[in-house]
Amino acid sequence: GMFIVSLPFAVLRGGYWAIAAMIGIAYICCYTGKILVECLYEFDVQTGRQVRVRDSYVSIAKECFGKKYGAKIVNIAQIIELLMTCILYVVVCGDLMIGTFPDGVIDTRSWMMLVGIFLIPLAFLKSLKSVSLLSFWCTMAHIFINAIIIGYCLLYIGDWGWGKVKLTLDLENFPISLGVIVFSYTSQIFLPTLEGNMEDPSKFQWMLDWSHVWAAVFKAMFGYICFLTFQNDTQQVITNNLPSAGFKGLVNLCLVVKALLSYPLPYYAACELLERAFFRGKPKTPFPTIWAQDGELKVWGLAWRVGVVVFTILMACFIPHFSILMGFIGSFTGTMLSFIWPCYFHLKLKREGLDSRAVAFDCFIIFLGVVFAVIGIIDSGRALINAFSIGLPF
């Protein structure tokens, strides 16, 4: 939800093609989510039913890539995705604060560092239970803020620039928009766990269908309406387009709080993955556990967790281009996790029961994912290089 504020900028870059992509990618991600969960099951000849024999994205990868490399490949992609998400939260906080106080003495990088101070205490987290209630309310606040922004845009419906939305395909800028859109739909990592915890797993496909339908409708409407309002002046974070300093400041500060409260989930998940890979004790992992026998963090373990927070803050300071960075991540890990791997797993595990149309569609999505990844990474990388060549926006 946090990164929906960049979708109007995607419409600026991609025009009607970006809106079509918001709908098309929603359909593809819904389909790949279904087939990924399908790979958790195998047909039991004795009972005549589908039995859940795997429990996670990693367990499917182990089956398809091999036990030695399967978990490592997916874990690396997950860690990159989660850490980059943390970095983006810090970047968007800096963009929002500089948009609120454009003439202040504090620059964007300094705002990121100041915001980062509030993230340091997250190193003490033992579980996410303590922030679950806050996460719920910050989600409600974000929905409220989006409603306010759309309401503001509707007030200026008479001035909307209907002819400003591009019909032609801009091959230079569209791939970055595509990466942003892909990143906004990435959820495949969590779907196996979600399906396994549902009271009635038979409703999973129904839930996935309707959640993607409404996500596509809302994202397309939000991006389109906001762009029609601000047209070619649309900024990377749409709230920075609000004209009233007080109104913009209030919305931006609420979004900063939302970003800070959203940071713990990917941060905690990334720490868990890293600790599972490196800090379970020898000989399983290279380093001893960071937890003492009484269940408390060791001093050096706390320093390690603080180091992860500091790393994301420093990365945000060095790569402070929000939409370009999000496009790069979406093109890199997003296409693998949401397009390529689910279809490959489906073909690998379910090939015998698939008809020719299903095989062709899986292959098409893999091809599409590879094309999106290559073009998006090249274009986003070039855009980052060009952005740095003219100096950091501090």
PDB file of C-alpha atoms in Angstrom, residues 82-187:
ATOM      1  CA  LEU A  82      13.018  -7.287   1.908  1.00  0.00           C
ATOM      2  CA  LEU A  83      16.116  -5.135   2.446  1.00  0.00           C
ATOM      3  CA  MET A  84      15.345  -3.070  -0.653  1.00  0.00           C
ATOM      4  CA  THR A  85      11.823  -2.555   0.667  1.00  0.00           C
ATOM      5  CA  CYS A  86      13.320  -1.254   3.941  1.00  0.00           C
ATOM      6  CA  ILE A  87      15.600   1.065   1.970  1.00  0.00           C
ATOM      7  CA  LEU A  88      12.630   2.355  -0.016  1.00  0.00           C
ATOM      8  CA  TYR A  89      10.747   3.185   3.186  1.00  0.00           C
ATOM      9  CA  VAL A  90      13.658   5.367   4.284  1.00  0.00           C
ATOM     10  CA  VAL A  91      13.931   6.958   0.816  1.00  0.00           C
ATOM     11  CA  VAL A  92      10.235   7.799   0.675  1.00  0.00           C
ATOM     12  CA  CYS A  93      10.451   9.331   4.186  1.00  0.00           C
ATOM     13  CA  GLY A  94      13.224  11.624   2.964  1.00  0.00           C
ATOM     14  CA  ASP A  95      11.230  12.593  -0.143  1.00  0.00           C
ATOM     15  CA  LEU A  96       8.127  13.307   1.921  1.00  0.00           C
ATOM     16  CA  MET A  97       9.971  15.422   4.499  1.00  0.00           C
ATOM     17  CA  ILE A  98      11.815  17.516   1.910  1.00  0.00           C
ATOM     18  CA  GLY A  99       8.482  17.971   0.104  1.00  0.00           C
ATOM     19  CA  THR A 100       6.961  19.218   3.365  1.00  0.00           C
ATOM     20  CA  PHE A 101       9.857  21.580   4.179  1.00  0.00           C
ATOM     21  CA  PRO A 102      11.379  22.457   0.771  1.00  0.00           C
ATOM     22  CA  ASP A 103      12.979  25.696   1.960  1.00  0.00           C
ATOM     23  CA  GLY A 104      14.330  24.356   5.252  1.00  0.00           C
ATOM     24  CA  VAL A 105      17.985  24.094   6.206  1.00  0.00           C
ATOM     25  CA  ILE A 106      17.804  20.274   6.344  1.00  0.00           C
ATOM     26  CA  ASP A 107      18.407  18.435   3.069  1.00  0.00           C
ATOM     27  CA  THR A 108      16.996  15.088   1.903  1.00  0.00           C
ATOM     28  CA  ARG A 109      19.934  12.993   3.115  1.00  0.00           C
ATOM     29  CA  SER A 110      19.811  14.604   6.557  1.00  0.00           C
ATOM     30  CA  TRP A 111      16.062  13.913   6.775  1.00  0.00           C
ATOM     31  CA  MET A 112      16.740  10.243   6.018  1.00  0.00           C
ATOM     32  CA  MET A 113      19.313  10.088   8.813  1.00  0.00           C
ATOM     33  CA  LEU A 114      16.984  11.854  11.262  1.00  0.00           C
ATOM     34  CA  VAL A 115      14.131   9.508  10.383  1.00  0.00           C
ATOM     35  CA  GLY A 116      16.534   6.587  10.757  1.00  0.00           C
ATOM     36  CA  ILE A 117      17.042   7.446  14.436  1.00  0.00           C
ATOM     37  CA  PHE A 118      13.449   6.315  15.095  1.00  0.00           C
ATOM     38  CA  LEU A 119      14.214   2.962  13.451  1.00  0.00           C
ATOM     39  CA  ILE A 120      17.162   2.038  15.688  1.00  0.00           C
ATOM     40  CA  PRO A 121      14.946   0.720  18.566  1.00  0.00           C
ATOM     41  CA  LEU A 122      13.569  -1.927  16.170  1.00  0.00           C
ATOM     42  CA  ALA A 123      16.777  -3.874  16.828  1.00  0.00           C
ATOM     43  CA  PHE A 124      15.294  -4.845  20.215  1.00  0.00           C
ATOM     44  CA  LEU A 125      12.264  -6.550  18.648  1.00  0.00           C
ATOM     45  CA  LYS A 126      11.806 -10.193  19.641  1.00  0.00           C
ATOM     46  CA  SER A 127       8.560 -10.652  17.707  1.00  0.00           C
ATOM     47  CA  LEU A 128       6.117  -8.622  15.646  1.00  0.00           C
ATOM     48  CA  LYS A 129       3.260  -9.035  18.122  1.00  0.00           C
ATOM     49  CA  SER A 130       4.103  -5.733  19.761  1.00  0.00           C
ATOM     50  CA  VAL A 131       3.630  -3.806  16.526  1.00  0.00           C
ATOM     51  CA  SER A 132       0.678  -5.710  15.048  1.00  0.00           C
ATOM     52  CA  LEU A 133      -1.929  -3.291  16.403  1.00  0.00           C
ATOM     53  CA  LEU A 134       0.059  -0.269  15.214  1.00  0.00           C
ATOM     54  CA  SER A 135       0.442  -1.885  11.782  1.00  0.00           C
ATOM     55  CA  PHE A 136      -3.327  -2.296  11.563  1.00  0.00           C
ATOM     56  CA  TRP A 137      -3.982   1.344  12.400  1.00  0.00           C
ATOM     57  CA  CYS A 138      -1.283   2.621  10.055  1.00  0.00           C
ATOM     58  CA  THR A 139      -2.957   0.651   7.257  1.00  0.00           C
ATOM     59  CA  MET A 140      -6.286   2.255   8.109  1.00  0.00           C
ATOM     60  CA  ALA A 141      -4.565   5.654   8.125  1.00  0.00           C
ATOM     61  CA  HIS A 142      -3.092   4.994   4.702  1.00  0.00           C
ATOM     62  CA  ILE A 143      -6.498   4.109   3.258  1.00  0.00           C
ATOM     63  CA  PHE A 144      -7.849   7.313   4.775  1.00  0.00           C
ATOM     64  CA  ILE A 145      -5.010   9.348   3.226  1.00  0.00           C
ATOM     65  CA  ASN A 146      -5.597   7.804  -0.208  1.00  0.00           C
ATOM     66  CA  ALA A 147      -9.286   8.691   0.068  1.00  0.00           C
ATOM     67  CA  ILE A 148      -8.330  12.296   0.905  1.00  0.00           C
ATOM     68  CA  ILE A 149      -6.010  12.535  -2.112  1.00  0.00           C
ATOM     69  CA  ILE A 150      -8.647  11.149  -4.496  1.00  0.00           C
ATOM     70  CA  GLY A 151     -11.249  13.460  -2.954  1.00  0.00           C
ATOM     71  CA  TYR A 152      -8.945  16.438  -3.551  1.00  0.00           C
ATOM     72  CA  CYS A 153      -8.397  15.386  -7.170  1.00  0.00           C
ATOM     73  CA  LEU A 154     -12.152  15.087  -7.770  1.00  0.00           C
ATOM     74  CA  LEU A 155     -12.570  18.723  -6.722  1.00  0.00           C
ATOM     75  CA  TYR A 156     -10.578  19.729  -9.825  1.00  0.00           C
ATOM     76  CA  ILE A 157     -12.333  17.407 -12.284  1.00  0.00           C
ATOM     77  CA  GLY A 158     -13.087  20.369 -14.547  1.00  0.00           C
ATOM     78  CA  ASP A 159      -9.376  21.022 -15.035  1.00  0.00           C
ATOM     79  CA  TRP A 160      -8.316  17.430 -15.715  1.00  0.00           C
ATOM     80  CA  GLY A 161      -5.901  17.018 -18.606  1.00  0.00           C
ATOM     81  CA  TRP A 162      -7.652  14.233 -20.501  1.00  0.00           C
ATOM     82  CA  GLY A 163      -5.365  14.683 -23.497  1.00  0.00           C
ATOM     83  CA  LYS A 164      -2.156  14.571 -21.473  1.00  0.00           C
ATOM     84  CA  VAL A 165      -2.093  10.797 -21.007  1.00  0.00           C
ATOM     85  CA  LYS A 166       0.225   9.266 -23.597  1.00  0.00           C
ATOM     86  CA  LEU A 167      -1.099   6.838 -26.200  1.00  0.00           C
ATOM     87  CA  THR A 168       2.299   6.081 -27.683  1.00  0.00           C
ATOM     88  CA  LEU A 169       4.755   3.677 -26.038  1.00  0.00           C
ATOM     89  CA  ASP A 170       7.780   5.474 -24.589  1.00  0.00           C
ATOM     90  CA  LEU A 171      10.451   2.761 -24.770  1.00  0.00           C
ATOM     91  CA  GLU A 172      12.910   4.896 -22.790  1.00  0.00           C
ATOM     92  CA  ASN A 173      10.748   5.505 -19.707  1.00  0.00           C
ATOM     93  CA  PHE A 174       8.071   2.790 -19.817  1.00  0.00           C
ATOM     94  CA  PRO A 175      10.291  -0.078 -18.534  1.00  0.00           C
ATOM     95  CA  ILE A 176      10.936   1.851 -15.288  1.00  0.00           C
ATOM     96  CA  SER A 177       7.167   2.325 -14.852  1.00  0.00           C
ATOM     97  CA  LEU A 178       6.695  -1.372 -15.513  1.00  0.00           C
ATOM     98  CA  GLY A 179       9.165  -2.249 -12.752  1.00  0.00           C
ATOM     99  CA  VAL A 180       7.320   0.048 -10.326  1.00  0.00           C
ATOM    100  CA  ILE A 181       4.006  -1.653 -11.152  1.00  0.00           C
ATOM    101  CA  VAL A 182       5.459  -5.167 -10.820  1.00  0.00           C
ATOM    102  CA  PHE A 183       6.945  -4.234  -7.438  1.00  0.00           C
ATOM    103  CA  SER A 184       3.536  -3.015  -6.227  1.00  0.00           C
ATOM    104  CA  TYR A 185       2.015  -6.473  -6.842  1.00  0.00           C
ATOM    105  CA  THR A 186       4.788  -8.676  -5.425  1.00  0.00           C
ATOM    106  CA  SER A 187       3.252 -10.920  -2.762  1.00  0.00           C
TER     107      SER A 187
END
